[in-house]
């Protein structure tokens, strides 16, 4: 690499500018069509930097891992309430008879596929029912997008930044009328070192209602 | 043909990452590595001012010995990546590898909320992707 090339930031592909500059003023975010999902994707790298700052900001204001997870959960909750609204609008606004999930299993499946696809661009990898407790369900992501570049140091072992995703799930379940407590746990396997389990512990009232509806 | 090791030097001249990939060079203590990195930082600063055209030189890019070659990648932010290889390695393959290492650094280190800039790098994900890069490339 010559010195001139070195000083020019556009000489390598990674620094290249967008090939087609947008024509005219960019539409205001409030004027964009909510249903256009294809162009609404954001750069994973930018998101990583933003989420990294979110974690650093939060970490400065808490003491201990539990507190940090709780705060991330709360932040995710605020995202989740909006995600539910948006996915419902995108999926049902054009239908003549809009519906919403009222039963538990379809609701969980909707989170596993639709919500995950809207937020992370791919469905989650598995959904499981706990064998020990009837009120527990698990959503499993083998490679969570938000943790792709995060290496948790040893002194914070047990921390799962997917608490943010857990907050999203909690908000969606709440919004659909299935109050639950949702937590995230790091459950690595040899093939998937960042595998994460989102544990959903439903409230008693939900199970009682499901029994009545059976 | 071998990749011996990688150093990452921050913009103040401190060694923030050192890893050996293959045998072939003398094993040093961590203190000696720190001294060498600091010295190299100084040499690099001098070489960048040796150019007859002021402000045009990025400093030393390769320092070659009989048994090894030191390849320097200076980033726009002043971080230096030093790849120690055998002299037989072609400069194009080294440049490509250094760019990939830089990409891995910006993803696995800079996007990790538990990393403090300019401080030693302790990131498992960075270790893993470096291992993959060095092994698949050669």
mmCIF file of C-alpha atoms in Angstrom:
data_model
loop_
_atom_site.group_PDB
_atom_site.id
_atom_site.type_symbol
_atom_site.label_atom_id
_atom_site.label_comp_id
_atom_site.label_asym_id
_atom_site.label_seq_id
_atom_site.Cartn_x
_atom_site.Cartn_y
_atom_site.Cartn_z
ATOM 1 C CA UNK A 1 0.000 0.000 0.000
ATOM 2 C CA UNK A 2 1.500 3.339 -0.926
ATOM 3 C CA UNK A 3 1.319 6.253 1.418
ATOM 4 C CA UNK A 4 -1.106 8.141 -0.788
ATOM 5 C CA UNK A 5 -3.483 5.205 -0.875
ATOM 6 C CA UNK A 6 -3.160 4.908 2.826
ATOM 7 C CA UNK A 7 -4.358 8.415 3.466
ATOM 8 C CA UNK A 8 -7.317 8.124 1.182
ATOM 9 C CA UNK A 9 -10.164 6.528 3.119
ATOM 10 C CA UNK A 10 -12.056 5.518 -0.020
ATOM 11 C CA UNK A 11 -9.290 3.307 -1.356
ATOM 12 C CA UNK A 12 -10.489 0.145 0.369
ATOM 13 C CA UNK A 13 -13.876 -1.447 -0.003
ATOM 14 C CA UNK A 14 -14.681 -1.197 3.696
ATOM 15 C CA UNK A 15 -14.555 2.563 3.651
ATOM 16 C CA UNK A 16 -16.319 3.015 0.339
ATOM 17 C CA UNK A 17 -19.162 5.462 0.154
ATOM 18 C CA UNK A 18 -22.644 4.297 -0.876
ATOM 19 C CA UNK A 19 -22.575 3.819 -4.641
ATOM 20 C CA UNK A 20 -25.884 5.558 -5.275
ATOM 21 C CA UNK A 21 -26.373 8.729 -3.251
ATOM 22 C CA UNK A 22 -30.049 9.250 -2.409
ATOM 23 C CA UNK A 23 -31.806 11.643 -4.748
ATOM 24 C CA UNK A 24 -33.485 14.637 -3.148
ATOM 25 C CA UNK A 25 -34.154 15.102 0.560
ATOM 26 C CA UNK A 26 -34.593 11.884 2.547
ATOM 27 C CA UNK A 27 -38.155 11.408 3.746
ATOM 28 C CA UNK A 28 -38.721 12.156 7.384
ATOM 29 C CA UNK A 29 -38.893 9.014 9.530
ATOM 30 C CA UNK A 30 -42.513 9.835 10.401
ATOM 31 C CA UNK A 31 -43.464 10.015 6.746
ATOM 32 C CA UNK A 32 -41.994 6.694 5.705
ATOM 33 C CA UNK A 33 -44.285 3.783 5.027
ATOM 34 C CA UNK A 34 -44.443 1.516 8.088
ATOM 35 C CA UNK A 35 -45.123 -1.501 5.911
ATOM 36 C CA UNK A 36 -41.920 -1.315 3.915
ATOM 37 C CA UNK A 37 -39.726 -3.789 5.713
ATOM 38 C CA UNK A 38 -37.184 -4.503 3.022
ATOM 39 C CA UNK A 39 -35.476 -1.114 3.115
ATOM 40 C CA UNK A 40 -36.031 -0.624 6.844
ATOM 41 C CA UNK A 41 -33.084 -2.819 7.799
ATOM 42 C CA UNK A 42 -30.270 -1.201 9.753
ATOM 43 C CA UNK A 43 -26.599 -2.069 9.626
ATOM 44 C CA UNK A 44 -25.714 -4.821 12.097
ATOM 45 C CA UNK A 45 -22.424 -3.090 12.764
ATOM 46 C CA UNK A 46 -24.062 0.229 13.684
ATOM 47 C CA UNK A 47 -26.490 -1.628 15.897
ATOM 48 C CA UNK A 48 -23.598 -3.425 17.598
ATOM 49 C CA UNK A 49 -21.932 -0.110 18.409
ATOM 50 C CA UNK A 50 -25.209 1.326 19.710
ATOM 51 C CA UNK A 51 -25.939 -1.730 21.835
ATOM 52 C CA UNK A 52 -22.373 -1.711 23.107
ATOM 53 C CA UNK A 53 -22.887 1.878 24.289
ATOM 54 C CA UNK A 54 -26.231 0.897 25.831
ATOM 55 C CA UNK A 55 -24.530 -1.820 27.865
ATOM 56 C CA UNK A 56 -21.657 0.473 28.892
ATOM 57 C CA UNK A 57 -24.072 3.239 29.894
ATOM 58 C CA UNK A 58 -26.163 0.813 31.892
ATOM 59 C CA UNK A 59 -23.148 -0.803 33.507
ATOM 60 C CA UNK A 60 -21.971 2.517 34.903
ATOM 61 C CA UNK A 61 -25.264 2.985 36.720
ATOM 62 C CA UNK A 62 -25.728 -0.361 38.407
ATOM 63 C CA UNK A 63 -24.066 -2.525 40.995
ATOM 64 C CA UNK A 64 -23.950 -6.178 40.151
ATOM 65 C CA UNK A 65 -24.962 -8.519 37.399
ATOM 66 C CA UNK A 66 -28.600 -8.921 38.456
ATOM 67 C CA UNK A 67 -29.198 -5.198 38.428
ATOM 68 C CA UNK A 68 -27.595 -4.886 35.000
ATOM 69 C CA UNK A 69 -29.756 -7.659 33.569
ATOM 70 C CA UNK A 70 -32.843 -6.065 35.079
ATOM 71 C CA UNK A 71 -32.069 -2.715 33.471
ATOM 72 C CA UNK A 72 -31.409 -4.293 30.082
ATOM 73 C CA UNK A 73 -34.693 -6.165 30.485
ATOM 74 C CA UNK A 74 -36.512 -2.889 31.149
ATOM 75 C CA UNK A 75 -34.940 -1.295 28.069
ATOM 76 C CA UNK A 76 -35.975 -4.306 25.987
ATOM 77 C CA UNK A 77 -39.491 -4.059 27.387
ATOM 78 C CA UNK A 78 -39.835 -0.562 25.986
ATOM 79 C CA UNK A 79 -38.743 -1.854 22.580
ATOM 80 C CA UNK A 80 -41.051 -4.861 22.820
ATOM 81 C CA UNK A 81 -44.253 -2.879 23.349
ATOM 82 C CA UNK A 82 -43.534 -1.093 20.081
ATOM 83 C CA UNK A 83 -42.467 -4.248 18.262
ATOM 84 C CA UNK A 84 -45.786 -5.914 19.074
ATOM 85 C CA UNK A 85 -47.708 -2.916 17.784
ATOM 86 C CA UNK A 86 -45.647 -2.758 14.607
ATOM 87 C CA UNK A 87 -45.670 -6.478 13.766
ATOM 88 C CA UNK A 88 -49.424 -6.648 14.366
ATOM 89 C CA UNK A 89 -49.937 -3.676 12.095
ATOM 90 C CA UNK A 90 -47.705 -5.101 9.381
ATOM 91 C CA UNK A 91 -49.274 -8.552 9.479
ATOM 92 C CA UNK A 92 -52.940 -7.682 9.964
ATOM 93 C CA UNK A 93 -53.560 -4.179 8.635
ATOM 94 C CA UNK A 94 -54.329 -5.380 5.114
ATOM 95 C CA UNK A 95 -56.498 -8.291 6.179
ATOM 96 C CA UNK A 96 -60.298 -7.914 6.245
ATOM 97 C CA UNK A 97 -60.630 -9.742 9.530
ATOM 98 C CA UNK A 98 -57.617 -8.782 11.618
ATOM 99 C CA UNK A 99 -56.899 -11.229 14.393
ATOM 100 C CA UNK A 100 -54.678 -11.472 17.411
ATOM 101 C CA UNK A 101 -53.376 -14.499 19.225
ATOM 102 C CA UNK A 102 -55.441 -15.428 22.272
ATOM 103 C CA UNK A 103 -54.049 -18.885 22.948
ATOM 104 C CA UNK A 104 -50.655 -19.492 24.464
ATOM 105 C CA UNK A 105 -48.982 -21.815 21.949
ATOM 106 C CA UNK A 106 -49.809 -19.794 18.810
ATOM 107 C CA UNK A 107 -48.672 -16.672 20.659
ATOM 108 C CA UNK A 108 -45.339 -18.280 21.500
ATOM 109 C CA UNK A 109 -44.940 -19.466 17.921
ATOM 110 C CA UNK A 110 -45.639 -15.927 16.701
ATOM 111 C CA UNK A 111 -42.874 -14.628 18.970
ATOM 112 C CA UNK A 112 -40.516 -17.364 17.799
ATOM 113 C CA UNK A 113 -41.066 -16.548 14.113
ATOM 114 C CA UNK A 114 -42.662 -13.166 13.433
ATOM 115 C CA UNK A 115 -41.205 -11.118 16.286
ATOM 116 C CA UNK A 116 -37.760 -12.654 15.901
ATOM 117 C CA UNK A 117 -37.836 -12.048 12.163
ATOM 118 C CA UNK A 118 -38.929 -8.431 12.641
ATOM 119 C CA UNK A 119 -36.250 -7.712 15.233
ATOM 120 C CA UNK A 120 -33.325 -9.969 14.273
ATOM 121 C CA UNK A 121 -34.104 -10.838 10.652
ATOM 122 C CA UNK A 122 -34.395 -14.600 11.219
ATOM 123 C CA UNK A 123 -36.628 -16.895 13.248
ATOM 124 C CA UNK A 124 -35.381 -18.237 16.571
ATOM 125 C CA UNK A 125 -33.864 -21.708 16.465
ATOM 126 C CA UNK A 126 -36.107 -23.652 18.814
ATOM 127 C CA UNK A 127 -38.985 -23.419 21.202
ATOM 128 C CA UNK A 128 -39.251 -25.875 24.056
ATOM 129 C CA UNK A 129 -41.509 -26.678 26.972
ATOM 130 C CA UNK A 130 -39.931 -27.325 30.323
ATOM 131 C CA UNK A 131 -40.338 -30.906 31.522
ATOM 132 C CA UNK A 132 -40.041 -29.963 35.172
ATOM 133 C CA UNK A 133 -42.389 -26.995 35.420
ATOM 134 C CA UNK A 134 -45.647 -26.694 33.481
ATOM 135 C CA UNK A 135 -45.482 -22.897 33.528
ATOM 136 C CA UNK A 136 -42.075 -22.619 31.835
ATOM 137 C CA UNK A 137 -41.311 -22.330 28.145
ATOM 138 C CA UNK A 138 -38.005 -21.660 26.426
ATOM 139 C CA UNK A 139 -37.089 -19.884 23.211
ATOM 140 C CA UNK A 140 -33.621 -20.786 22.021
ATOM 141 C CA UNK A 141 -31.368 -18.743 19.762
ATOM 142 C CA UNK A 142 -28.142 -20.448 18.680
ATOM 143 C CA UNK A 143 -26.377 -17.225 17.706
ATOM 144 C CA UNK A 144 -28.119 -14.155 19.123
ATOM 145 C CA UNK A 145 -27.481 -11.140 16.940
ATOM 146 C CA UNK A 146 -27.051 -8.713 19.818
ATOM 147 C CA UNK A 147 -24.360 -10.849 21.448
ATOM 148 C CA UNK A 148 -22.411 -11.683 18.327
ATOM 149 C CA UNK A 149 -19.490 -9.398 19.197
ATOM 150 C CA UNK A 150 -19.755 -9.440 22.970
ATOM 151 C CA UNK A 151 -17.241 -11.314 25.118
ATOM 152 C CA UNK A 152 -18.356 -11.259 28.720
ATOM 153 C CA UNK A 153 -15.360 -11.019 31.079
ATOM 154 C CA UNK A 154 -14.894 -13.688 33.729
ATOM 155 C CA UNK A 155 -15.781 -11.439 36.653
ATOM 156 C CA UNK A 156 -19.234 -10.903 35.169
ATOM 157 C CA UNK A 157 -19.821 -14.563 34.351
ATOM 158 C CA UNK A 158 -23.484 -15.357 34.315
ATOM 159 C CA UNK A 159 -24.365 -12.093 32.657
ATOM 160 C CA UNK A 160 -26.423 -12.509 29.531
ATOM 161 C CA UNK A 161 -26.887 -9.388 27.436
ATOM 162 C CA UNK A 162 -29.830 -11.175 25.829
ATOM 163 C CA UNK A 163 -31.770 -9.896 28.832
ATOM 164 C CA UNK A 164 -32.610 -7.177 26.341
ATOM 165 C CA UNK A 165 -34.297 -9.736 24.065
ATOM 166 C CA UNK A 166 -35.967 -11.239 27.134
ATOM 167 C CA UNK A 167 -37.443 -7.801 27.815
ATOM 168 C CA UNK A 168 -38.796 -7.676 24.272
ATOM 169 C CA UNK A 169 -40.431 -11.098 24.725
ATOM 170 C CA UNK A 170 -41.856 -10.066 28.076
ATOM 171 C CA UNK A 171 -43.432 -6.950 26.588
ATOM 172 C CA UNK A 172 -44.935 -8.851 23.663
ATOM 173 C CA UNK A 173 -46.403 -11.494 25.976
ATOM 174 C CA UNK A 174 -47.739 -8.792 28.270
ATOM 175 C CA UNK A 175 -49.271 -6.968 25.348
ATOM 176 C CA UNK A 176 -51.003 -10.135 24.179
ATOM 177 C CA UNK A 177 -52.382 -10.744 27.655
ATOM 178 C CA UNK A 178 -49.990 -13.415 28.871
ATOM 179 C CA UNK A 179 -48.169 -11.819 31.802
ATOM 180 C CA UNK A 180 -44.910 -13.626 32.438
ATOM 181 C CA UNK A 181 -41.460 -13.203 33.888
ATOM 182 C CA UNK A 182 -38.830 -13.607 31.187
ATOM 183 C CA UNK A 183 -35.102 -14.079 31.745
ATOM 184 C CA UNK A 184 -32.152 -14.908 29.515
ATOM 185 C CA UNK A 185 -29.546 -17.565 30.199
ATOM 186 C CA UNK A 186 -26.335 -18.394 28.433
ATOM 187 C CA UNK A 187 -26.397 -22.101 27.550
ATOM 188 C CA UNK A 188 -23.384 -22.742 25.320
ATOM 189 C CA UNK A 189 -22.822 -25.933 23.364
ATOM 190 C CA UNK A 190 -19.635 -26.922 21.563
ATOM 191 C CA UNK A 191 -21.062 -26.039 18.152
ATOM 192 C CA UNK A 192 -22.836 -22.868 19.320
ATOM 193 C CA UNK A 193 -20.711 -21.037 21.890
ATOM 194 C CA UNK A 194 -23.135 -18.102 22.167
ATOM 195 C CA UNK A 195 -26.353 -20.166 22.388
ATOM 196 C CA UNK A 196 -28.884 -18.431 24.594
ATOM 197 C CA UNK A 197 -32.103 -19.616 26.182
ATOM 198 C CA UNK A 198 -34.917 -17.161 26.843
ATOM 199 C CA UNK A 199 -36.829 -18.606 29.774
ATOM 200 C CA UNK A 200 -40.516 -17.692 30.036
ATOM 201 C CA UNK A 201 -42.194 -18.246 33.383
ATOM 202 C CA UNK A 202 -45.913 -17.640 32.975
ATOM 203 C CA UNK A 203 -48.140 -16.287 35.666
ATOM 204 C CA UNK A 204 -50.645 -18.635 37.269
ATOM 205 C CA UNK A 205 -53.633 -16.755 35.835
ATOM 206 C CA UNK A 206 -52.478 -17.540 32.293
ATOM 207 C CA UNK A 207 -52.396 -21.284 32.891
ATOM 208 C CA UNK A 208 -55.771 -21.195 34.645
ATOM 209 C CA UNK A 209 -57.305 -19.408 31.687
ATOM 210 C CA UNK A 210 -55.720 -21.864 29.249
ATOM 211 C CA UNK A 211 -57.292 -24.719 31.226
ATOM 212 C CA UNK A 212 -60.721 -23.099 31.006
ATOM 213 C CA UNK A 213 -60.362 -22.530 27.257
ATOM 214 C CA UNK A 214 -59.354 -26.125 26.587
ATOM 215 C CA UNK B 1 5.954 -19.978 5.088
ATOM 216 C CA UNK B 2 4.679 -19.205 8.526
ATOM 217 C CA UNK B 3 2.834 -16.634 10.552
ATOM 218 C CA UNK B 4 4.756 -16.309 13.806
ATOM 219 C CA UNK B 5 2.735 -13.827 15.772
ATOM 220 C CA UNK B 6 0.671 -10.691 16.067
ATOM 221 C CA UNK B 7 1.067 -7.562 18.145
ATOM 222 C CA UNK B 8 -1.428 -4.773 18.498
ATOM 223 C CA UNK B 9 0.021 -1.446 19.608
ATOM 224 C CA UNK B 10 -2.284 1.356 20.711
ATOM 225 C CA UNK B 11 -1.786 4.943 19.622
ATOM 226 C CA UNK B 12 0.278 5.767 22.706
ATOM 227 C CA UNK B 13 2.786 3.005 21.970
ATOM 228 C CA UNK B 14 1.563 0.472 24.508
ATOM 229 C CA UNK B 15 1.270 -3.186 23.597
ATOM 230 C CA UNK B 16 -2.385 -4.133 24.069
ATOM 231 C CA UNK B 17 -2.329 -7.576 22.481
ATOM 232 C CA UNK B 18 0.390 -10.128 21.811
ATOM 233 C CA UNK B 19 -0.099 -13.622 20.536
ATOM 234 C CA UNK B 20 2.217 -16.288 19.157
ATOM 235 C CA UNK B 21 0.843 -18.539 16.438
ATOM 236 C CA UNK B 22 3.853 -20.662 15.509
ATOM 237 C CA UNK B 23 7.297 -21.489 16.885
ATOM 238 C CA UNK B 24 10.310 -20.048 15.145
ATOM 239 C CA UNK B 25 11.056 -16.880 17.065
ATOM 240 C CA UNK B 26 12.575 -16.537 20.512
ATOM 241 C CA UNK B 27 10.063 -16.611 23.330
ATOM 242 C CA UNK B 28 10.231 -13.394 25.292
ATOM 243 C CA UNK B 29 8.838 -12.344 28.619
ATOM 244 C CA UNK B 30 5.843 -10.048 28.585
ATOM 245 C CA UNK B 31 8.046 -7.209 29.776
ATOM 246 C CA UNK B 32 10.408 -7.662 26.836
ATOM 247 C CA UNK B 33 7.467 -7.626 24.461
ATOM 248 C CA UNK B 34 6.318 -4.323 25.985
ATOM 249 C CA UNK B 35 9.788 -2.808 25.539
ATOM 250 C CA UNK B 36 10.028 -4.013 21.935
ATOM 251 C CA UNK B 37 6.593 -2.651 21.111
ATOM 252 C CA UNK B 38 7.467 0.719 22.603
ATOM 253 C CA UNK B 39 10.734 0.786 20.651
ATOM 254 C CA UNK B 40 8.973 -0.095 17.431
ATOM 255 C CA UNK B 41 6.455 2.647 18.073
ATOM 256 C CA UNK B 42 9.320 5.125 18.353
ATOM 257 C CA UNK B 43 11.060 3.834 15.227
ATOM 258 C CA UNK B 44 7.782 4.049 13.369
ATOM 259 C CA UNK B 45 7.311 7.658 14.438
ATOM 260 C CA UNK B 46 10.802 8.499 13.171
ATOM 261 C CA UNK B 47 10.362 6.699 9.836
ATOM 262 C CA UNK B 48 7.103 8.510 9.207
ATOM 263 C CA UNK B 49 9.011 11.799 9.294
ATOM 264 C CA UNK B 50 11.873 10.690 7.054
ATOM 265 C CA UNK B 51 9.992 11.181 3.818
ATOM 266 C CA UNK B 52 11.269 14.080 1.672
ATOM 267 C CA UNK B 53 7.644 15.054 1.042
ATOM 268 C CA UNK B 54 6.289 16.277 4.381
ATOM 269 C CA UNK B 55 3.113 14.699 5.706
ATOM 270 C CA UNK B 56 2.968 12.083 2.979
ATOM 271 C CA UNK B 57 4.511 9.057 4.619
ATOM 272 C CA UNK B 58 2.759 6.494 6.757
ATOM 273 C CA UNK B 59 6.071 5.278 8.178
ATOM 274 C CA UNK B 60 7.735 1.889 8.021
ATOM 275 C CA UNK B 61 5.591 -0.813 6.503
ATOM 276 C CA UNK B 62 7.957 -3.767 6.455
ATOM 277 C CA UNK B 63 11.066 -4.454 8.497
ATOM 278 C CA UNK B 64 12.842 -7.494 7.160
ATOM 279 C CA UNK B 65 15.435 -9.697 8.794
ATOM 280 C CA UNK B 66 17.100 -12.912 7.662
ATOM 281 C CA UNK B 67 14.653 -15.174 9.413
ATOM 282 C CA UNK B 68 11.579 -13.051 9.837
ATOM 283 C CA UNK B 69 9.613 -10.128 8.479
ATOM 284 C CA UNK B 70 7.690 -7.526 10.467
ATOM 285 C CA UNK B 71 4.666 -6.168 8.651
ATOM 286 C CA UNK B 72 3.078 -2.998 9.981
ATOM 287 C CA UNK B 73 -0.488 -1.909 9.347
ATOM 288 C CA UNK B 74 -1.143 1.595 10.615
ATOM 289 C CA UNK B 75 -4.846 2.371 10.910
ATOM 290 C CA UNK B 76 -6.358 5.819 10.500
ATOM 291 C CA UNK B 77 -6.844 6.030 14.259
ATOM 292 C CA UNK B 78 -3.191 5.317 15.045
ATOM 293 C CA UNK B 79 -3.514 1.718 16.177
ATOM 294 C CA UNK B 80 -0.765 -0.468 14.740
ATOM 295 C CA UNK B 81 -1.058 -4.138 13.844
ATOM 296 C CA UNK B 82 2.304 -5.902 13.589
ATOM 297 C CA UNK B 83 2.313 -9.277 11.905
ATOM 298 C CA UNK B 84 5.498 -11.326 12.313
ATOM 299 C CA UNK B 85 5.954 -13.746 9.454
ATOM 300 C CA UNK B 86 8.652 -15.699 7.662
ATOM 301 C CA UNK B 87 10.390 -13.703 4.880
ATOM 302 C CA UNK B 88 8.884 -15.984 2.222
ATOM 303 C CA UNK B 89 5.345 -14.693 2.775
ATOM 304 C CA UNK B 90 4.140 -12.551 -0.125
ATOM 305 C CA UNK B 91 3.212 -9.005 0.733
ATOM 306 C CA UNK B 92 -0.180 -9.274 -0.968
ATOM 307 C CA UNK B 93 -1.282 -12.200 1.188
ATOM 308 C CA UNK B 94 0.042 -10.442 4.305
ATOM 309 C CA UNK B 95 -1.837 -7.237 3.434
ATOM 310 C CA UNK B 96 -5.039 -9.201 2.923
ATOM 311 C CA UNK B 97 -4.576 -10.996 6.238
ATOM 312 C CA UNK B 98 -3.827 -7.753 8.083
ATOM 313 C CA UNK B 99 -6.992 -6.186 6.679
ATOM 314 C CA UNK B 100 -9.001 -9.179 7.862
ATOM 315 C CA UNK B 101 -7.401 -8.927 11.287
ATOM 316 C CA UNK B 102 -8.317 -5.241 11.374
ATOM 317 C CA UNK B 103 -11.928 -6.141 10.527
ATOM 318 C CA UNK B 104 -11.983 -8.756 13.285
ATOM 319 C CA UNK B 105 -10.551 -6.163 15.675
ATOM 320 C CA UNK B 106 -13.194 -3.581 14.841
ATOM 321 C CA UNK B 107 -15.954 -6.143 15.279
ATOM 322 C CA UNK B 108 -14.880 -8.321 18.160
ATOM 323 C CA UNK B 109 -12.948 -5.762 20.182
ATOM 324 C CA UNK B 110 -14.399 -2.339 19.468
ATOM 325 C CA UNK B 111 -18.025 -3.512 19.486
ATOM 326 C CA UNK B 112 -17.577 -5.341 22.766
ATOM 327 C CA UNK B 113 -19.042 -3.260 25.603
ATOM 328 C CA UNK B 114 -16.596 -4.753 28.103
ATOM 329 C CA UNK B 115 -13.509 -3.503 26.282
ATOM 330 C CA UNK B 116 -11.949 -0.217 27.328
ATOM 331 C CA UNK B 117 -10.259 1.562 24.407
ATOM 332 C CA UNK B 118 -6.435 1.702 24.591
ATOM 333 C CA UNK B 119 -6.395 -1.009 27.251
ATOM 334 C CA UNK B 120 -5.169 -4.614 26.876
ATOM 335 C CA UNK B 121 -7.511 -6.748 24.795
ATOM 336 C CA UNK B 122 -9.175 -9.621 26.570
ATOM 337 C CA UNK B 123 -11.797 -10.911 24.230
ATOM 338 C CA UNK B 124 -12.449 -14.570 23.679
ATOM 339 C CA UNK B 125 -14.292 -13.854 20.431
ATOM 340 C CA UNK B 126 -11.242 -11.982 19.062
ATOM 341 C CA UNK B 127 -8.955 -14.895 19.981
ATOM 342 C CA UNK B 128 -11.262 -17.336 18.228
ATOM 343 C CA UNK B 129 -11.614 -15.341 15.023
ATOM 344 C CA UNK B 130 -7.850 -14.662 14.879
ATOM 345 C CA UNK B 131 -7.171 -18.366 15.196
ATOM 346 C CA UNK B 132 -9.598 -19.074 12.368
ATOM 347 C CA UNK B 133 -8.080 -16.353 10.153
ATOM 348 C CA UNK B 134 -4.489 -17.460 10.604
ATOM 349 C CA UNK B 135 -5.266 -21.152 10.162
ATOM 350 C CA UNK B 136 -7.470 -20.895 7.079
ATOM 351 C CA UNK B 137 -5.203 -18.415 5.304
ATOM 352 C CA UNK B 138 -2.175 -20.710 5.448
#
